[in-house]
Every structure is written in C-alpha cells, then in structure tokens.
C-alpha cells in the first residue's frame, strides 16, 4: 500500500506504477524506465533541492539509513540554491 485514497480504498504500488507508465508512454517516453522507485528518487531530489534537511527527507521517505543519497540527483535547482547560499555567506 502506498496511500489511503478513502476510508475503504487503498492505492497500491502496482496501480501507481501502471498509471506512471501510461503517462510516460503518452508523453512519448520509454515507459519501461519509470517505476514507483523513480518517484522516490525524484521526490527526494526535489525535497533536497528546495532546502529540506536531509534528515527530514530520510524520515519522510522511510529510509533507515543515508542510502537515499545514492538516489538523489544534483540538478540545476540544487546548484542555484547552493550558489545563493554561498553568496549570502560571503556578505
């Protein structure tokens, strides 16, 4: 189970994966490259890029160790945030 949709309805990983792959295919992407795991990676990356503390990311994603850091990606937003922090630290 990934989440509770309503009091009587659960949303499972299989359903999420199916919808995700359908959406990827509709956009012309290789649907085989998308999974629920992809969402965990993207979610962790987005949280870190927006400045959320890594401990909170780990707790939210239910990782028991810092292994989540292997799945996160350094992206342009992370670079911008880092540059802004560096500029702020030097003033």
mmCIF file of N, CA and C in Angstrom:
data_model
loop_
_atom_site.group_PDB
_atom_site.id
_atom_site.type_symbol
_atom_site.label_atom_id
_atom_site.label_comp_id
_atom_site.label_asym_id
_atom_site.label_seq_id
_atom_site.Cartn_x
_atom_site.Cartn_y
_atom_site.Cartn_z
ATOM 1 N N UNK A 1 0.830 -1.178 0.000
ATOM 2 C CA UNK A 1 0.000 0.000 0.000
ATOM 3 C C UNK A 1 0.878 1.246 0.000
ATOM 4 N N UNK A 2 0.578 2.162 -0.894
ATOM 5 C CA UNK A 2 1.281 3.436 -0.909
ATOM 6 C C UNK A 2 0.543 4.500 -0.122
ATOM 7 N N UNK A 3 -0.763 4.541 -0.272
ATOM 8 C CA UNK A 3 -1.530 5.516 0.496
ATOM 9 C C UNK A 3 -2.996 5.118 0.549
ATOM 10 N N UNK A 4 -3.687 5.758 1.442
ATOM 11 C CA UNK A 4 -5.112 5.538 1.618
ATOM 12 C C UNK A 4 -5.853 6.584 0.796
ATOM 13 N N UNK A 5 -6.626 6.141 -0.203
ATOM 14 C CA UNK A 5 -7.374 7.048 -1.070
ATOM 15 C C UNK A 5 -8.643 7.504 -0.372
ATOM 16 N N UNK A 6 -9.325 6.582 0.224
ATOM 17 C CA UNK A 6 -10.521 6.878 1.010
ATOM 18 C C UNK A 6 -10.557 5.883 2.157
ATOM 19 N N UNK A 7 -11.576 5.951 2.918
ATOM 20 C CA UNK A 7 -11.668 5.070 4.087
ATOM 21 C C UNK A 7 -11.596 3.595 3.714
ATOM 22 N N UNK A 8 -12.117 3.247 2.542
ATOM 23 C CA UNK A 8 -12.188 1.849 2.131
ATOM 24 C C UNK A 8 -11.288 1.497 0.952
ATOM 25 N N UNK A 9 -10.533 2.455 0.452
ATOM 26 C CA UNK A 9 -9.775 2.204 -0.774
ATOM 27 C C UNK A 9 -8.294 2.522 -0.582
ATOM 28 N N UNK A 10 -7.465 1.541 -0.886
ATOM 29 C CA UNK A 10 -6.023 1.698 -0.804
ATOM 30 C C UNK A 10 -5.445 1.880 -2.201
ATOM 31 N N UNK A 11 -4.399 2.643 -2.285
ATOM 32 C CA UNK A 11 -3.703 2.835 -3.551
ATOM 33 C C UNK A 11 -2.381 2.083 -3.455
ATOM 34 N N UNK A 12 -2.257 1.036 -4.239
ATOM 35 C CA UNK A 12 -1.077 0.198 -4.173
ATOM 36 C C UNK A 12 -0.003 0.590 -5.167
ATOM 37 N N UNK A 13 1.179 0.061 -4.950
ATOM 38 C CA UNK A 13 2.316 0.360 -5.814
ATOM 39 C C UNK A 13 2.056 -0.076 -7.251
ATOM 40 N N UNK A 14 1.381 -1.198 -7.439
ATOM 41 C CA UNK A 14 1.091 -1.672 -8.798
ATOM 42 C C UNK A 14 0.239 -0.674 -9.570
ATOM 43 N N UNK A 15 -0.753 -0.114 -8.909
ATOM 44 C CA UNK A 15 -1.626 0.866 -9.559
ATOM 45 C C UNK A 15 -0.855 2.129 -9.910
ATOM 46 N N UNK A 16 -0.055 2.611 -8.979
ATOM 47 C CA UNK A 16 0.740 3.815 -9.229
ATOM 48 C C UNK A 16 1.710 3.571 -10.376
ATOM 49 N N UNK A 17 2.374 2.425 -10.385
ATOM 50 C CA UNK A 17 3.322 2.105 -11.454
ATOM 51 C C UNK A 17 2.626 2.051 -12.805
ATOM 52 N N UNK A 18 1.447 1.467 -12.841
ATOM 53 C CA UNK A 18 0.690 1.369 -14.093
ATOM 54 C C UNK A 18 0.333 2.754 -14.629
ATOM 55 N N UNK A 19 -0.175 3.612 -13.761
ATOM 56 C CA UNK A 19 -0.552 4.971 -14.171
ATOM 57 C C UNK A 19 0.680 5.765 -14.594
ATOM 58 N N UNK A 20 1.761 5.618 -13.866
ATOM 59 C CA UNK A 20 3.005 6.314 -14.189
ATOM 60 C C UNK A 20 3.525 5.898 -15.562
ATOM 61 N N UNK A 21 3.499 4.609 -15.836
ATOM 62 C CA UNK A 21 3.971 4.115 -17.137
ATOM 63 C C UNK A 21 3.054 4.560 -18.274
ATOM 64 N N UNK A 22 1.759 4.602 -18.016
ATOM 65 C CA UNK A 22 0.823 5.089 -19.034
ATOM 66 C C UNK A 22 1.084 6.559 -19.339
ATOM 67 N N UNK A 23 1.331 7.344 -18.311
ATOM 68 C CA UNK A 23 1.613 8.768 -18.505
ATOM 69 C C UNK A 23 2.919 8.961 -19.267
ATOM 70 N N UNK A 24 3.928 8.167 -18.941
ATOM 71 C CA UNK A 24 5.211 8.262 -19.642
ATOM 72 C C UNK A 24 5.042 7.912 -21.114
ATOM 73 N N UNK A 25 4.308 6.853 -21.387
ATOM 74 C CA UNK A 25 4.072 6.441 -22.776
ATOM 75 C C UNK A 25 3.295 7.511 -23.532
ATOM 76 N N UNK A 26 2.324 8.130 -22.877
ATOM 77 C CA UNK A 26 1.529 9.183 -23.520
ATOM 78 C C UNK A 26 2.386 10.389 -23.888
ATOM 79 N N UNK A 27 3.480 10.580 -23.153
ATOM 80 C CA UNK A 27 4.394 11.686 -23.439
ATOM 81 C C UNK A 27 5.492 11.284 -24.411
ATOM 82 N N UNK A 28 5.470 10.036 -24.855
ATOM 83 C CA UNK A 28 6.467 9.564 -25.805
ATOM 84 C C UNK A 28 7.747 9.051 -25.172
ATOM 85 N N UNK A 29 7.751 8.890 -23.860
ATOM 86 C CA UNK A 29 8.931 8.381 -23.163
ATOM 87 C C UNK A 29 8.882 6.858 -23.109
ATOM 88 N N UNK A 30 10.036 6.262 -22.867
ATOM 89 C CA UNK A 30 10.121 4.810 -22.715
ATOM 90 C C UNK A 30 9.527 4.440 -21.359
ATOM 91 N N UNK A 31 8.331 3.894 -21.366
ATOM 92 C CA UNK A 31 7.617 3.616 -20.116
ATOM 93 C C UNK A 31 8.325 2.588 -19.243
ATOM 94 N N UNK A 32 9.182 1.773 -19.832
ATOM 95 C CA UNK A 32 9.904 0.764 -19.056
ATOM 96 C C UNK A 32 10.903 1.400 -18.090
ATOM 97 N N UNK A 33 11.249 2.649 -18.316
ATOM 98 C CA UNK A 33 12.227 3.331 -17.465
ATOM 99 C C UNK A 33 11.595 3.986 -16.237
ATOM 100 N N UNK A 34 10.280 3.850 -16.071
ATOM 101 C CA UNK A 34 9.583 4.517 -14.976
ATOM 102 C C UNK A 34 8.974 3.502 -14.016
ATOM 103 N N UNK A 35 9.084 3.798 -12.730
ATOM 104 C CA UNK A 35 8.537 2.922 -11.695
ATOM 105 C C UNK A 35 8.240 3.752 -10.451
ATOM 106 N N UNK A 36 7.690 3.104 -9.451
ATOM 107 C CA UNK A 36 7.470 3.790 -8.175
ATOM 108 C C UNK A 36 8.799 4.237 -7.580
ATOM 109 N N UNK A 37 9.828 3.477 -7.842
ATOM 110 C CA UNK A 37 11.158 3.839 -7.363
ATOM 111 C C UNK A 37 11.586 5.172 -7.965
ATOM 112 N N UNK A 38 11.213 5.414 -9.214
ATOM 113 C CA UNK A 38 11.517 6.695 -9.860
ATOM 114 C C UNK A 38 10.935 7.849 -9.057
ATOM 115 N N UNK A 39 9.720 7.653 -8.555
ATOM 116 C CA UNK A 39 9.070 8.705 -7.779
ATOM 117 C C UNK A 39 9.814 8.979 -6.481
ATOM 118 N N UNK A 40 10.340 7.948 -5.870
ATOM 119 C CA UNK A 40 11.120 8.141 -4.639
ATOM 120 C C UNK A 40 12.367 8.956 -4.924
ATOM 121 N N UNK A 41 13.045 8.632 -6.022
ATOM 122 C CA UNK A 41 14.261 9.364 -6.396
ATOM 123 C C UNK A 41 13.958 10.822 -6.689
ATOM 124 N N UNK A 42 12.943 11.043 -7.504
ATOM 125 C CA UNK A 42 12.572 12.406 -7.879
ATOM 126 C C UNK A 42 12.086 13.180 -6.659
ATOM 127 N N UNK A 43 11.297 12.537 -5.824
ATOM 128 C CA UNK A 43 10.787 13.201 -4.628
ATOM 129 C C UNK A 43 11.900 13.613 -3.679
ATOM 130 N N UNK A 44 12.837 12.715 -3.432
ATOM 131 C CA UNK A 44 13.958 13.032 -2.547
ATOM 132 C C UNK A 44 14.806 14.152 -3.132
ATOM 133 N N UNK A 45 15.037 14.104 -4.435
ATOM 134 C CA UNK A 45 15.816 15.149 -5.095
ATOM 135 C C UNK A 45 15.112 16.498 -4.988
ATOM 136 N N UNK A 46 13.808 16.512 -5.229
ATOM 137 C CA UNK A 46 13.043 17.764 -5.160
ATOM 138 C C UNK A 46 13.068 18.346 -3.746
ATOM 139 N N UNK A 47 12.915 17.495 -2.755
ATOM 140 C CA UNK A 47 12.934 17.981 -1.376
ATOM 141 C C UNK A 47 14.293 18.569 -1.017
ATOM 142 N N UNK A 48 15.353 17.864 -1.354
ATOM 143 C CA UNK A 48 16.692 18.374 -1.060
ATOM 144 C C UNK A 48 16.967 19.669 -1.816
ATOM 145 N N UNK A 49 16.536 19.736 -3.072
ATOM 146 C CA UNK A 49 16.755 20.934 -3.886
ATOM 147 C C UNK A 49 16.015 22.142 -3.334
ATOM 148 N N UNK A 50 14.909 21.893 -2.659
ATOM 149 C CA UNK A 50 14.138 23.007 -2.107
ATOM 150 C C UNK A 50 14.614 23.402 -0.711
ATOM 151 N N UNK A 51 15.669 22.754 -0.251
ATOM 152 C CA UNK A 51 16.269 23.148 1.017
ATOM 153 C C UNK A 51 15.832 22.354 2.232
ATOM 154 N N UNK A 52 15.078 21.285 2.026
ATOM 155 C CA UNK A 52 14.643 20.456 3.152
ATOM 156 C C UNK A 52 15.855 19.705 3.705
ATOM 157 N N UNK A 53 15.950 19.662 5.006
ATOM 158 C CA UNK A 53 17.053 18.981 5.668
ATOM 159 C C UNK A 53 17.070 17.497 5.298
ATOM 160 N N UNK A 54 18.259 16.959 5.083
ATOM 161 C CA UNK A 54 18.377 15.569 4.641
ATOM 162 C C UNK A 54 17.791 14.580 5.647
ATOM 163 N N UNK A 55 17.839 14.906 6.924
ATOM 164 C CA UNK A 55 17.241 14.023 7.927
ATOM 165 C C UNK A 55 15.734 13.927 7.736
ATOM 166 N N UNK A 56 15.095 15.050 7.421
ATOM 167 C CA UNK A 56 13.650 15.033 7.182
ATOM 168 C C UNK A 56 13.307 14.264 5.913
ATOM 169 N N UNK A 57 14.140 14.397 4.884
ATOM 170 C CA UNK A 57 13.927 13.638 3.647
ATOM 171 C C UNK A 57 14.008 12.148 3.953
ATOM 172 N N UNK A 58 14.998 11.777 4.726
ATOM 173 C CA UNK A 58 15.183 10.376 5.090
ATOM 174 C C UNK A 58 13.970 9.854 5.868
ATOM 175 N N UNK A 59 13.485 10.632 6.807
ATOM 176 C CA UNK A 59 12.329 10.214 7.599
ATOM 177 C C UNK A 59 11.071 10.130 6.749
ATOM 178 N N UNK A 60 10.852 11.127 5.905
ATOM 179 C CA UNK A 60 9.650 11.149 5.072
ATOM 180 C C UNK A 60 9.626 9.968 4.093
ATOM 181 N N UNK A 61 10.795 9.636 3.546
ATOM 182 C CA UNK A 61 10.884 8.526 2.602
ATOM 183 C C UNK A 61 11.011 7.170 3.270
ATOM 184 N N UNK A 62 11.018 7.176 4.597
ATOM 185 C CA UNK A 62 11.132 5.958 5.392
ATOM 186 C C UNK A 62 12.420 5.180 5.109
ATOM 187 N N UNK A 63 13.498 5.925 4.832
ATOM 188 C CA UNK A 63 14.802 5.285 4.703
ATOM 189 C C UNK A 63 15.379 5.160 6.102
ATOM 190 N N UNK A 64 16.001 4.043 6.395
ATOM 191 C CA UNK A 64 16.576 3.822 7.723
ATOM 192 C C UNK A 64 18.050 4.182 7.783
ATOM 193 N N UNK A 65 18.599 4.565 6.650
ATOM 194 C CA UNK A 65 19.996 4.986 6.604
ATOM 195 C C UNK A 65 20.119 6.092 5.566
ATOM 196 N N UNK A 66 21.331 6.556 5.360
ATOM 197 C CA UNK A 66 21.531 7.622 4.379
ATOM 198 C C UNK A 66 21.656 7.088 2.948
ATOM 199 N N UNK A 67 21.221 5.856 2.716
ATOM 200 C CA UNK A 67 21.281 5.255 1.381
ATOM 201 C C UNK A 67 20.474 6.065 0.366
ATOM 202 N N UNK A 68 19.487 6.837 0.835
ATOM 203 C CA UNK A 68 18.687 7.647 -0.089
ATOM 204 C C UNK A 68 19.563 8.608 -0.883
ATOM 205 N N UNK A 69 20.717 8.972 -0.328
ATOM 206 C CA UNK A 69 21.597 9.909 -1.020
ATOM 207 C C UNK A 69 22.124 9.328 -2.334
ATOM 208 N N UNK A 70 22.139 8.020 -2.454
ATOM 209 C CA UNK A 70 22.555 7.391 -3.715
ATOM 210 C C UNK A 70 21.549 7.645 -4.829
ATOM 211 N N UNK A 71 20.305 7.883 -4.458
ATOM 212 C CA UNK A 71 19.243 8.023 -5.441
ATOM 213 C C UNK A 71 18.946 9.464 -5.816
ATOM 214 N N UNK A 72 19.502 10.406 -5.078
ATOM 215 C CA UNK A 72 19.217 11.801 -5.383
ATOM 216 C C UNK A 72 20.142 12.297 -6.483
ATOM 217 N N UNK A 73 19.662 13.289 -7.202
ATOM 218 C CA UNK A 73 20.406 13.828 -8.337
ATOM 219 C C UNK A 73 20.756 15.285 -8.076
ATOM 220 N N UNK A 74 21.968 15.645 -8.433
ATOM 221 C CA UNK A 74 22.375 17.043 -8.367
ATOM 222 C C UNK A 74 21.828 17.704 -9.619
ATOM 223 N N UNK A 75 20.946 18.677 -9.443
ATOM 224 C CA UNK A 75 20.317 19.302 -10.605
ATOM 225 C C UNK A 75 20.529 20.811 -10.585
ATOM 226 N N UNK A 76 19.989 21.482 -11.570
ATOM 227 C CA UNK A 76 20.199 22.918 -11.699
ATOM 228 C C UNK A 76 19.651 23.677 -10.492
ATOM 229 N N UNK A 77 18.498 23.271 -9.993
ATOM 230 C CA UNK A 77 17.930 23.968 -8.833
ATOM 231 C C UNK A 77 18.836 23.825 -7.618
ATOM 232 N N UNK A 78 19.413 22.657 -7.431
ATOM 233 C CA UNK A 78 20.336 22.456 -6.317
ATOM 234 C C UNK A 78 21.556 23.353 -6.479
ATOM 235 N N UNK A 79 22.046 23.480 -7.701
ATOM 236 C CA UNK A 79 23.200 24.339 -7.966
ATOM 237 C C UNK A 79 22.873 25.802 -7.672
ATOM 238 N N UNK A 80 21.687 26.242 -8.083
ATOM 239 C CA UNK A 80 21.263 27.628 -7.823
ATOM 240 C C UNK A 80 21.154 27.871 -6.322
ATOM 241 N N UNK A 81 20.517 26.959 -5.611
ATOM 242 C CA UNK A 81 20.374 27.106 -4.160
ATOM 243 C C UNK A 81 21.729 27.170 -3.471
ATOM 244 N N UNK A 82 22.637 26.329 -3.891
ATOM 245 C CA UNK A 82 23.969 26.310 -3.304
ATOM 246 C C UNK A 82 24.705 27.612 -3.580
ATOM 247 N N UNK A 83 24.619 28.098 -4.813
ATOM 248 C CA UNK A 83 25.269 29.362 -5.169
ATOM 249 C C UNK A 83 24.692 30.523 -4.360
ATOM 250 N N UNK A 84 23.375 30.518 -4.166
ATOM 251 C CA UNK A 84 22.746 31.583 -3.382
ATOM 252 C C UNK A 84 23.196 31.535 -1.926
ATOM 253 N N UNK A 85 23.326 30.341 -1.389
ATOM 254 C CA UNK A 85 23.802 30.204 -0.015
ATOM 255 C C UNK A 85 25.243 30.675 0.105
ATOM 256 N N UNK A 86 26.055 30.340 -0.888
ATOM 257 C CA UNK A 86 27.454 30.779 -0.875
ATOM 258 C C UNK A 86 27.538 32.299 -0.955
ATOM 259 N N UNK A 87 26.735 32.896 -1.810
ATOM 260 C CA UNK A 87 26.743 34.352 -1.964
ATOM 261 C C UNK A 87 26.269 35.027 -0.679
ATOM 262 N N UNK A 88 25.275 34.452 -0.044
ATOM 263 C CA UNK A 88 24.763 35.011 1.206
ATOM 264 C C UNK A 88 25.761 34.886 2.341
ATOM 265 N N UNK A 89 26.535 33.823 2.325
ATOM 266 C CA UNK A 89 27.515 33.593 3.384
ATOM 267 C C UNK A 89 28.687 34.553 3.283
ATOM 268 N N UNK A 90 28.947 35.068 2.078
ATOM 269 C CA UNK A 90 30.120 35.927 1.894
ATOM 270 C C UNK A 90 29.814 37.397 2.123
ATOM 271 N N UNK A 91 28.534 37.741 2.355
ATOM 272 C CA UNK A 91 28.199 39.161 2.547
ATOM 273 C C UNK A 91 28.115 39.526 4.001
#
